[in-house]
PDB file of C-alpha atoms in Angstrom:
ATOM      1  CA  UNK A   1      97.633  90.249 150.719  1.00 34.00           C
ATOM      2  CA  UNK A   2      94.173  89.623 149.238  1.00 31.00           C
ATOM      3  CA  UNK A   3      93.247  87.099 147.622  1.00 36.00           C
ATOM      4  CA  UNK A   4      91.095  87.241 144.735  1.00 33.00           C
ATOM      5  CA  UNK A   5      88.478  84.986 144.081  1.00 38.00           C
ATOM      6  CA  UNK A   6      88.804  82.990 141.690  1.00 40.00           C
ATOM      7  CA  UNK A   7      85.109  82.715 140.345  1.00 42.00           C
ATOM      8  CA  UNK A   8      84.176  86.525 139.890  1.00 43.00           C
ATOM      9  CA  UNK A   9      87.252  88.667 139.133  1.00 44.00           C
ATOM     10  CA  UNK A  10      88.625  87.949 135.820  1.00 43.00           C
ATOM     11  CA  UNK A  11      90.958  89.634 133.257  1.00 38.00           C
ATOM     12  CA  UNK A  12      88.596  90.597 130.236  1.00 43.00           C
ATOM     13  CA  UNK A  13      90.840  90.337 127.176  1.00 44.00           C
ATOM     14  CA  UNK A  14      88.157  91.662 123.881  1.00 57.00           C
ATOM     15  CA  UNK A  15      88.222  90.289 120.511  1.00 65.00           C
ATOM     16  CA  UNK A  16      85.621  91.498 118.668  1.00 69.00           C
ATOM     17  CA  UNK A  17      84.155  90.392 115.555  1.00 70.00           C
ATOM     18  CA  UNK A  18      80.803  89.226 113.652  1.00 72.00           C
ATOM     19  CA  UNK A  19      79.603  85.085 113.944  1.00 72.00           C
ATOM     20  CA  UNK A  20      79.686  84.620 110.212  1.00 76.00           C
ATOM     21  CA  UNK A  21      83.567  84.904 110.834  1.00 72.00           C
ATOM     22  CA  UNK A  22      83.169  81.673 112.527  1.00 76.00           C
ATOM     23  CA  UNK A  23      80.321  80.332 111.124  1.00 76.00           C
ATOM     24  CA  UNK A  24      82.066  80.045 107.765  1.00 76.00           C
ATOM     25  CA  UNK A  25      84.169  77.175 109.066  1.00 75.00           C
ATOM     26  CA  UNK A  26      81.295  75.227 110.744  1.00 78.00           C
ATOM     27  CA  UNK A  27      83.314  71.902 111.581  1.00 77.00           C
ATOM     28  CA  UNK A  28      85.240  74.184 114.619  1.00 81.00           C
ATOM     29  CA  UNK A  29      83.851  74.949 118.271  1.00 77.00           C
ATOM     30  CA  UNK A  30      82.779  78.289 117.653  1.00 79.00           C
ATOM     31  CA  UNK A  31      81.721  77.707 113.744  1.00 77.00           C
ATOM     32  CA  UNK A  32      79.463  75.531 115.369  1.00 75.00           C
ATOM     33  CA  UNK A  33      79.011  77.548 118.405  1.00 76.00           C
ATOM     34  CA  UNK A  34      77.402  80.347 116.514  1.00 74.00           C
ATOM     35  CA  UNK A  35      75.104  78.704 114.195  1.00 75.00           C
ATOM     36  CA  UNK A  36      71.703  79.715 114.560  1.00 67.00           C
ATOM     37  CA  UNK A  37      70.511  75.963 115.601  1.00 65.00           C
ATOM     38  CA  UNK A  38      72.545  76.204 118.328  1.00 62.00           C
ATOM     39  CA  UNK A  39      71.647  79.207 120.336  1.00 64.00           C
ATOM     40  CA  UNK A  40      71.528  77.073 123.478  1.00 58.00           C
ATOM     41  CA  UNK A  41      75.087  76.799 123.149  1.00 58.00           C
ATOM     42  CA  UNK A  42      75.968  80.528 123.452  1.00 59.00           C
ATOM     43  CA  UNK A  43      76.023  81.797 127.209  1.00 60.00           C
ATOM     44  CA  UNK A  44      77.367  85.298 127.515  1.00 58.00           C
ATOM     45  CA  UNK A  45      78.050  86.935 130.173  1.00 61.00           C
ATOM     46  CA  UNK A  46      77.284  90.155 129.339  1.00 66.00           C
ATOM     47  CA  UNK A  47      76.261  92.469 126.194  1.00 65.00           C
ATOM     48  CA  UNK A  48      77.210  89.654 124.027  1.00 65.00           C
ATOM     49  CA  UNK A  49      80.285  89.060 125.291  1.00 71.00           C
ATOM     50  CA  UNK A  50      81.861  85.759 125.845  1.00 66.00           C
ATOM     51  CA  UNK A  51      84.412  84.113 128.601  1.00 66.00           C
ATOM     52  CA  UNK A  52      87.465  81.625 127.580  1.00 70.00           C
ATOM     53  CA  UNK A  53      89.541  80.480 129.991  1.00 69.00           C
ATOM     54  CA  UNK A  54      92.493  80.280 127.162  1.00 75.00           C
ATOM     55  CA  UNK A  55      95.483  80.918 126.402  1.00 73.00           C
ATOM     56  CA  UNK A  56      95.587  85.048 125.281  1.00 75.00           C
ATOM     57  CA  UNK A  57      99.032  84.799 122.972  1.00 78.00           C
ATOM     58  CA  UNK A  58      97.942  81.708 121.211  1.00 81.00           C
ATOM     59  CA  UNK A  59      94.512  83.063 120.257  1.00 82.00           C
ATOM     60  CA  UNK A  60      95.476  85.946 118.185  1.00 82.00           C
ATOM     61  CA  UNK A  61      96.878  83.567 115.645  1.00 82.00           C
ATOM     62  CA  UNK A  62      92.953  81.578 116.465  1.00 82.00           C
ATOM     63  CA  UNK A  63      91.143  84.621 115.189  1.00 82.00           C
ATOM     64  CA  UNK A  64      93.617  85.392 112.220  1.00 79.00           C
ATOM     65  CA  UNK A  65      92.739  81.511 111.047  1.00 78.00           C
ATOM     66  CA  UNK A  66      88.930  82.467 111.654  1.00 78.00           C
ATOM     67  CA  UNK A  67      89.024  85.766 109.967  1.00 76.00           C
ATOM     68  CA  UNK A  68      92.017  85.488 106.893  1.00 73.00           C
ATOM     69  CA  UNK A  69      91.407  81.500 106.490  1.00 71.00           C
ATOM     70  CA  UNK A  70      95.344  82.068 107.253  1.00 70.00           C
ATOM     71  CA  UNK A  71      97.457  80.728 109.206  1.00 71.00           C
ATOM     72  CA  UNK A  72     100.410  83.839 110.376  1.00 72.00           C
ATOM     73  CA  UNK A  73     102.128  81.666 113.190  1.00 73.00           C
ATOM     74  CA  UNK A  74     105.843  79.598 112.134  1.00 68.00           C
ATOM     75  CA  UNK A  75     108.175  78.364 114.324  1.00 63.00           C
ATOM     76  CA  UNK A  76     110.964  80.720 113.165  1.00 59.00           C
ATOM     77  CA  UNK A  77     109.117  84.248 113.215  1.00 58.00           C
ATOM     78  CA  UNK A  78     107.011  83.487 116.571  1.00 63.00           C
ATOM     79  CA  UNK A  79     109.271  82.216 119.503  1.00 60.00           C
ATOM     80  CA  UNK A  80     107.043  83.475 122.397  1.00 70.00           C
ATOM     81  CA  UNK A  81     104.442  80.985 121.142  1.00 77.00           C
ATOM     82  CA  UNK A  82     105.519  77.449 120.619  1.00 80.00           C
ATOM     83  CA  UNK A  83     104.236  74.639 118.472  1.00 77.00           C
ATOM     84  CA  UNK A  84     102.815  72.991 121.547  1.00 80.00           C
ATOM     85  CA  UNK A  85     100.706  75.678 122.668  1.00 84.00           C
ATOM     86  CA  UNK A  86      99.475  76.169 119.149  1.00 81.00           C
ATOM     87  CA  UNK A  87      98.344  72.504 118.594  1.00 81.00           C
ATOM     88  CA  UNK A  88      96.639  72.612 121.981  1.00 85.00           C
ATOM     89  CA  UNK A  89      94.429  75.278 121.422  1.00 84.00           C
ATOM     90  CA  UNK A  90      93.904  73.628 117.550  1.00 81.00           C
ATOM     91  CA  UNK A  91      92.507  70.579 119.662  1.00 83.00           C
ATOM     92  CA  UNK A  92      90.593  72.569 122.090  1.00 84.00           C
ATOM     93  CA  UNK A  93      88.615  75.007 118.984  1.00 82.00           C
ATOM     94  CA  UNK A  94      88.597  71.623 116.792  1.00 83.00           C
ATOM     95  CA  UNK A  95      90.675  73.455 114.194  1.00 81.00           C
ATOM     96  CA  UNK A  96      91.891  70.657 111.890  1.00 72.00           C
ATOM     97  CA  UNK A  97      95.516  70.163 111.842  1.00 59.00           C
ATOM     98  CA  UNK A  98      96.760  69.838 108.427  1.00 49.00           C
ATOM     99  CA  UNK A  99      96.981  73.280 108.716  1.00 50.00           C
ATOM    100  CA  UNK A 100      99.619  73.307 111.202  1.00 53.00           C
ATOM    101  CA  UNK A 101     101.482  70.363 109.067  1.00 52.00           C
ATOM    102  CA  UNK A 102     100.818  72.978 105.482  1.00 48.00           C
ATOM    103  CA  UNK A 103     103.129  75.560 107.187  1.00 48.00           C
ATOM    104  CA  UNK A 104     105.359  73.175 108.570  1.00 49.00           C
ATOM    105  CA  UNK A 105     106.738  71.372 105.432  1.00 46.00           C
ATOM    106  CA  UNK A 106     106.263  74.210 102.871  1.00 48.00           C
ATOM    107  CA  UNK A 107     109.649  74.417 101.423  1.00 45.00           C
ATOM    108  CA  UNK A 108     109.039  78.599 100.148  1.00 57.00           C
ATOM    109  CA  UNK A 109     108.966  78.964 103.926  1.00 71.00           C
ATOM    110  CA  UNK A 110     111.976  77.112 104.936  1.00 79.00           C
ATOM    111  CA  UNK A 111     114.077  78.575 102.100  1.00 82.00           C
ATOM    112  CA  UNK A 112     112.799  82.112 103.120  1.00 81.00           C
ATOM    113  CA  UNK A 113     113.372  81.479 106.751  1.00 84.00           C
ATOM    114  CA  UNK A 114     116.860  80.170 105.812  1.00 88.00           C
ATOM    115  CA  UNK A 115     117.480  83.679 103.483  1.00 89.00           C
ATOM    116  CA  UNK A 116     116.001  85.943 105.902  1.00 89.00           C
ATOM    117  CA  UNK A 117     118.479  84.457 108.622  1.00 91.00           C
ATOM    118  CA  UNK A 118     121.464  85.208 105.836  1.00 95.00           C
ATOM    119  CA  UNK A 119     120.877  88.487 105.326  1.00 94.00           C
ATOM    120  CA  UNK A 120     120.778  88.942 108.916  1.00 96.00           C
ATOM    121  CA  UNK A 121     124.443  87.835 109.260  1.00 97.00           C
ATOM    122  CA  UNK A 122     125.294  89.729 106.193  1.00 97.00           C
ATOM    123  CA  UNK A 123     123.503  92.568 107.735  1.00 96.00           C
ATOM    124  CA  UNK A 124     125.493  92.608 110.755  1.00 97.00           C
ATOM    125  CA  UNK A 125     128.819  92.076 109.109  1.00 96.00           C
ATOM    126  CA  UNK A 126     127.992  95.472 106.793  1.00 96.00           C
ATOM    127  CA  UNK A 127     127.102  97.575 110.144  1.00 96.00           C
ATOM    128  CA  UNK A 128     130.685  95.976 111.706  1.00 95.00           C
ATOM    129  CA  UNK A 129     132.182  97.222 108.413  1.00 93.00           C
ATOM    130  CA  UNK A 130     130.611 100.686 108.408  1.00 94.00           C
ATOM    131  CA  UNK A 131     131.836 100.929 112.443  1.00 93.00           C
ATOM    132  CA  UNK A 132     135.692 100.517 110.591  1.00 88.00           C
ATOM    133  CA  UNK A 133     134.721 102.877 107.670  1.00 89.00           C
ATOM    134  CA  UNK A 134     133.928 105.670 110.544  1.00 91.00           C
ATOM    135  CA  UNK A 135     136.611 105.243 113.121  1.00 89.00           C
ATOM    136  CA  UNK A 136     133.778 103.299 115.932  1.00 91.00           C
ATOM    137  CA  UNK A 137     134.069 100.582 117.973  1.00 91.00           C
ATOM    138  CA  UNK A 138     130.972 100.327 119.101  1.00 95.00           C
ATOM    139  CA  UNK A 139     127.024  99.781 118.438  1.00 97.00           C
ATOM    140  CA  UNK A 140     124.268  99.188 120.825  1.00 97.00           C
ATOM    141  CA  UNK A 141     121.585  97.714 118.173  1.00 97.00           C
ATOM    142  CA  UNK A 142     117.777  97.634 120.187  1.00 96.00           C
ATOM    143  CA  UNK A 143     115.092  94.814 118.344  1.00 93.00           C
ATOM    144  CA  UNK A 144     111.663  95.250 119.368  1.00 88.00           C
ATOM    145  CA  UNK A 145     109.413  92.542 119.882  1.00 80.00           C
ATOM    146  CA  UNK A 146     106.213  94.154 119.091  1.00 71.00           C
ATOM    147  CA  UNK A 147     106.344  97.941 120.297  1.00 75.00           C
ATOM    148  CA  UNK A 148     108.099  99.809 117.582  1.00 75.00           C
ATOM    149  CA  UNK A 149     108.879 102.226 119.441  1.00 81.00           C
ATOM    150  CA  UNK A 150     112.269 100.215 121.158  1.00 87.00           C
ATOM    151  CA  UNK A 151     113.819 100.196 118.145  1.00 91.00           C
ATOM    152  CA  UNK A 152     117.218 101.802 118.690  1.00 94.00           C
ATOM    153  CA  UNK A 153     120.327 102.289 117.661  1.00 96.00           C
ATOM    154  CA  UNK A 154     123.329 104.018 119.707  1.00 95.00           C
ATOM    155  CA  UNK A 155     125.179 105.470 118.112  1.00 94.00           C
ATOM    156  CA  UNK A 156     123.739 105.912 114.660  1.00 92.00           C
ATOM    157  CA  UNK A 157     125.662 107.025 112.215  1.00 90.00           C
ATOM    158  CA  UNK A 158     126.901 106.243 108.589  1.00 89.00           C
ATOM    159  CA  UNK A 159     124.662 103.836 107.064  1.00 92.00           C
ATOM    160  CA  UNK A 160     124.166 101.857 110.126  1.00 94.00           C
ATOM    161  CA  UNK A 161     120.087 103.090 110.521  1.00 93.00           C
ATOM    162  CA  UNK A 162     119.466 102.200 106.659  1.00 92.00           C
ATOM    163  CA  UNK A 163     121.177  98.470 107.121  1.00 94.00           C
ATOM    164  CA  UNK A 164     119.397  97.990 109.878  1.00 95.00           C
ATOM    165  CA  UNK A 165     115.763  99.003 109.450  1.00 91.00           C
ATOM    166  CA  UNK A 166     114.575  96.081 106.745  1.00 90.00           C
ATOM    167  CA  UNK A 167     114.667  93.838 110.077  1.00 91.00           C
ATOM    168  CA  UNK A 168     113.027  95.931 112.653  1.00 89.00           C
ATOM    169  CA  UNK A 169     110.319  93.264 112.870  1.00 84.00           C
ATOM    170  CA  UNK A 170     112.778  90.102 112.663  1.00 86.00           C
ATOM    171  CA  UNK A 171     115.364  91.074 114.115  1.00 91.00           C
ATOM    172  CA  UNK A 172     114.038  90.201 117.613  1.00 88.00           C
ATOM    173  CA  UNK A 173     112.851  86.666 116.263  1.00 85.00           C
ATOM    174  CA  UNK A 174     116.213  85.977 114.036  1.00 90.00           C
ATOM    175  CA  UNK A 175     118.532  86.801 117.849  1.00 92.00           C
ATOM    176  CA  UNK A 176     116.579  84.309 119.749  1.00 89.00           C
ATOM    177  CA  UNK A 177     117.003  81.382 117.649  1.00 88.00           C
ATOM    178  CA  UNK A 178     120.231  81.720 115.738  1.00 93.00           C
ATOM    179  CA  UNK A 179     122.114  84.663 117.586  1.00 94.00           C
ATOM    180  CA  UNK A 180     124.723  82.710 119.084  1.00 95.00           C
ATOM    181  CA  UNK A 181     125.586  80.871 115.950  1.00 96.00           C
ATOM    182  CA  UNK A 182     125.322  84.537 114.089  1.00 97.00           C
ATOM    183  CA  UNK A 183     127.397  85.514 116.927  1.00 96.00           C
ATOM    184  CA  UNK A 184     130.086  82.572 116.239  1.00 96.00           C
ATOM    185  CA  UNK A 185     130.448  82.962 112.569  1.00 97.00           C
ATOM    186  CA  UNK A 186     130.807  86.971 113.014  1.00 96.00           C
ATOM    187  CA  UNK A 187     133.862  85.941 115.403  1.00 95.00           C
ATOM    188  CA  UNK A 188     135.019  83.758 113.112  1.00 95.00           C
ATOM    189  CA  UNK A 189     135.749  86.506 110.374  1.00 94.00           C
ATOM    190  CA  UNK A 190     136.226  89.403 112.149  1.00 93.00           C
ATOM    191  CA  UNK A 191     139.394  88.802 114.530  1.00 89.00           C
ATOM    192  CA  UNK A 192     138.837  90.270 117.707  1.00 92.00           C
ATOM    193  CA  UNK A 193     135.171  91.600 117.623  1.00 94.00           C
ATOM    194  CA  UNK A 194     133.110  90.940 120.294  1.00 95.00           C
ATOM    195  CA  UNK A 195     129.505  90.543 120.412  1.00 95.00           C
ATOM    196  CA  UNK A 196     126.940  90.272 123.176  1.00 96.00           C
ATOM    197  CA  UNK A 197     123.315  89.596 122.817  1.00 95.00           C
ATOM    198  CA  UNK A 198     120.919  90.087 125.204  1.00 94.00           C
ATOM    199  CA  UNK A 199     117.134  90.047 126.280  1.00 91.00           C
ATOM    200  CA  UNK A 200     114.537  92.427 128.039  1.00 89.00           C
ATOM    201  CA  UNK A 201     111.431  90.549 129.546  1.00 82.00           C
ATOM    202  CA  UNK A 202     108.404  91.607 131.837  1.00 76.00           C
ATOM    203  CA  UNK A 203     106.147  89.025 133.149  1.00 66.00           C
ATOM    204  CA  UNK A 204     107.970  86.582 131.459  1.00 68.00           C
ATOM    205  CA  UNK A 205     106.966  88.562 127.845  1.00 71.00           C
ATOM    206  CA  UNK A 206     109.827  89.861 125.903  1.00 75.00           C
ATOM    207  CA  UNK A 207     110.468  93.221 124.872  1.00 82.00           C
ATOM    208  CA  UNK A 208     113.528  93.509 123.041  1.00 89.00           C
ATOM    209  CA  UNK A 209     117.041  91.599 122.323  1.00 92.00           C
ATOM    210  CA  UNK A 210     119.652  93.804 122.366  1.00 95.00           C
ATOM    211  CA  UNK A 211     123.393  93.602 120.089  1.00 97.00           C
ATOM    212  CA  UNK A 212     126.066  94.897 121.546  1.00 97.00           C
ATOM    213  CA  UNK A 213     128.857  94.984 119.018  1.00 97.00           C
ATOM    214  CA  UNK A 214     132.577  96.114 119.659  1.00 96.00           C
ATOM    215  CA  UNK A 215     134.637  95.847 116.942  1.00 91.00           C
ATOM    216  CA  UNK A 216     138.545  97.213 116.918  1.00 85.00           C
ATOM    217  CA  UNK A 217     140.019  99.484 114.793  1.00 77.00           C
ATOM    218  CA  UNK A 218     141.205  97.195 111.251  1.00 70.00           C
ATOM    219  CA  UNK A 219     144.424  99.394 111.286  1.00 72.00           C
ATOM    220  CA  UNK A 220     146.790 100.914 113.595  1.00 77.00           C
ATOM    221  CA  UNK A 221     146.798 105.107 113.072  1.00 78.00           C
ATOM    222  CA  UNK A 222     150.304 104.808 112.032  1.00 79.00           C
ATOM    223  CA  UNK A 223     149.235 102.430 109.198  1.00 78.00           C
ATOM    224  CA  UNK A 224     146.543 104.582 107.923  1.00 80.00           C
ATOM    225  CA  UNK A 225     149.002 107.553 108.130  1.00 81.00           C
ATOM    226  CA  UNK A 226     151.607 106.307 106.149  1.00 83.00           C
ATOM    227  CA  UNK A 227     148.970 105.955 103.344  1.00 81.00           C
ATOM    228  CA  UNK A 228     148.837 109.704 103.190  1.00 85.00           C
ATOM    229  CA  UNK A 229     150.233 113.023 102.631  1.00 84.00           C
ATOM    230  CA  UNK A 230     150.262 114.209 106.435  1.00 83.00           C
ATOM    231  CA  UNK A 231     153.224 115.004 108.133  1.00 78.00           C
ATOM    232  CA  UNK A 232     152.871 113.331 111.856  1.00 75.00           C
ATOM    233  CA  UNK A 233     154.822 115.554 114.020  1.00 77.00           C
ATOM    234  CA  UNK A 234     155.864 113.092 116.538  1.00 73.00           C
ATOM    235  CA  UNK A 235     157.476 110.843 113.837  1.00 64.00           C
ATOM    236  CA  UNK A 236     161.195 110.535 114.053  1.00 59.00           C
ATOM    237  CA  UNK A 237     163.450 111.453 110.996  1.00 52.00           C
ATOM    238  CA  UNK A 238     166.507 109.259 110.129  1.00 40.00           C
TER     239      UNK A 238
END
């Protein structure tokens, strides 16, 4: 195996952007980084391009702060990066951290956090219903993490694709904090159903969480027949 050294091969992940994106907050590393007093500072390696050794998930939400005055990341809607990681790279860009503590105790986003994860479960409960409505038992539901394109659902049918859409972009999120206590209270009111959640990764990043949903018939055929006009042939006559 070889062995790469660990001074001149790197992984060049680009973000690009202008310095008055930084320079407008000029209390942070690279606000001060890129004023003009402080050329001396600035060291890139090549065509204006600059190394950090940092952490590549984390620093999306970095540059969102820098160019939105935003801050996207939340505990419930961002699993693959935790609060630790954030407020390490915070400390390390001298990003101040009221910001972090804004999002944390805004009450609008708790309550929406708490709705979204409602109409989830209410979600899931109309797609078991519609599985009744058309004679199924079961539903293979695909969540994407980012790439759209692993949305899935097998078999679609009914309304199922029109349920489920709204929360192509939580679903993923909403499974991998609260699925098995969706999963509990799904049990609890459909008798019999079974439900199985599971999760795709590679290199440790995930791709999708997967429902799998089986949910028995409501009625037995003979009980549906004898709410109708049709004649079963097998029936016995006394």
């Amino acid at each position: 195996m070889t062995k790469l050294s660990e001074t001149t091969d790197t992984i060049v992940l680009n973000y690009e952007t202008y310095p008055s994106t930084f320079t407008a907050y000029p209390d942070t590393l690279l606000g001060t980084m890129f004023q003009e007093r402080n050329k001396e500072l600035q060291k890139p390696t090549k065509d204006n391009e600059y190394f950090f050794d940092r952490n590549a998930r984390t620093f999306h939400y970095i540059m969102e702060f820098y160019r939105t005055g935003r801050f996207l990341w939340n505990e419930t809607s961002t699993p693959h990066v935790t609060r630790e990681e954030i407020e390490i790279e915070f400390d390390y860009f001298q990003i101040p951290h009221p910001v972090l503590d804004h999002i944390e105790n805004n009450p609008a986003t708790i309550e929406d956090a708490a709705k979204l994860v409602e109409d989830f479960t209410e979600m899931m409960k109309s797609v078991i219903e519609e599985l009744r409505k058309n004679f199924r038992t079961k539903i293979c539901i695909t969540f994407p993490f980012l790439k759209l394109e692993f949305f899935a659902i097998e078999p679609n049918f009914g309304r199922t694709r029109s349920l489920v859409e709204p929360f192509v972009h939580t679903g993923c999120p909403i499974t991998s904090r609260f699925g098995d206590i969706i999963k509990h209270n799904l049990q609890l009111e459909f008798h019999g159903l079974e439900c199985h959640t599971s999760v795709e990764t590679i290199e440790n990043e995930i791709l999708v969480y997967q429902w799998k949903i089986i949910a028995p018939f409501a009625f037995k055929a003979t009980e549906i027949l004898a709410k109708t006009n049709l004649k079963d042939p097998n029936a016995k006559e006394f």
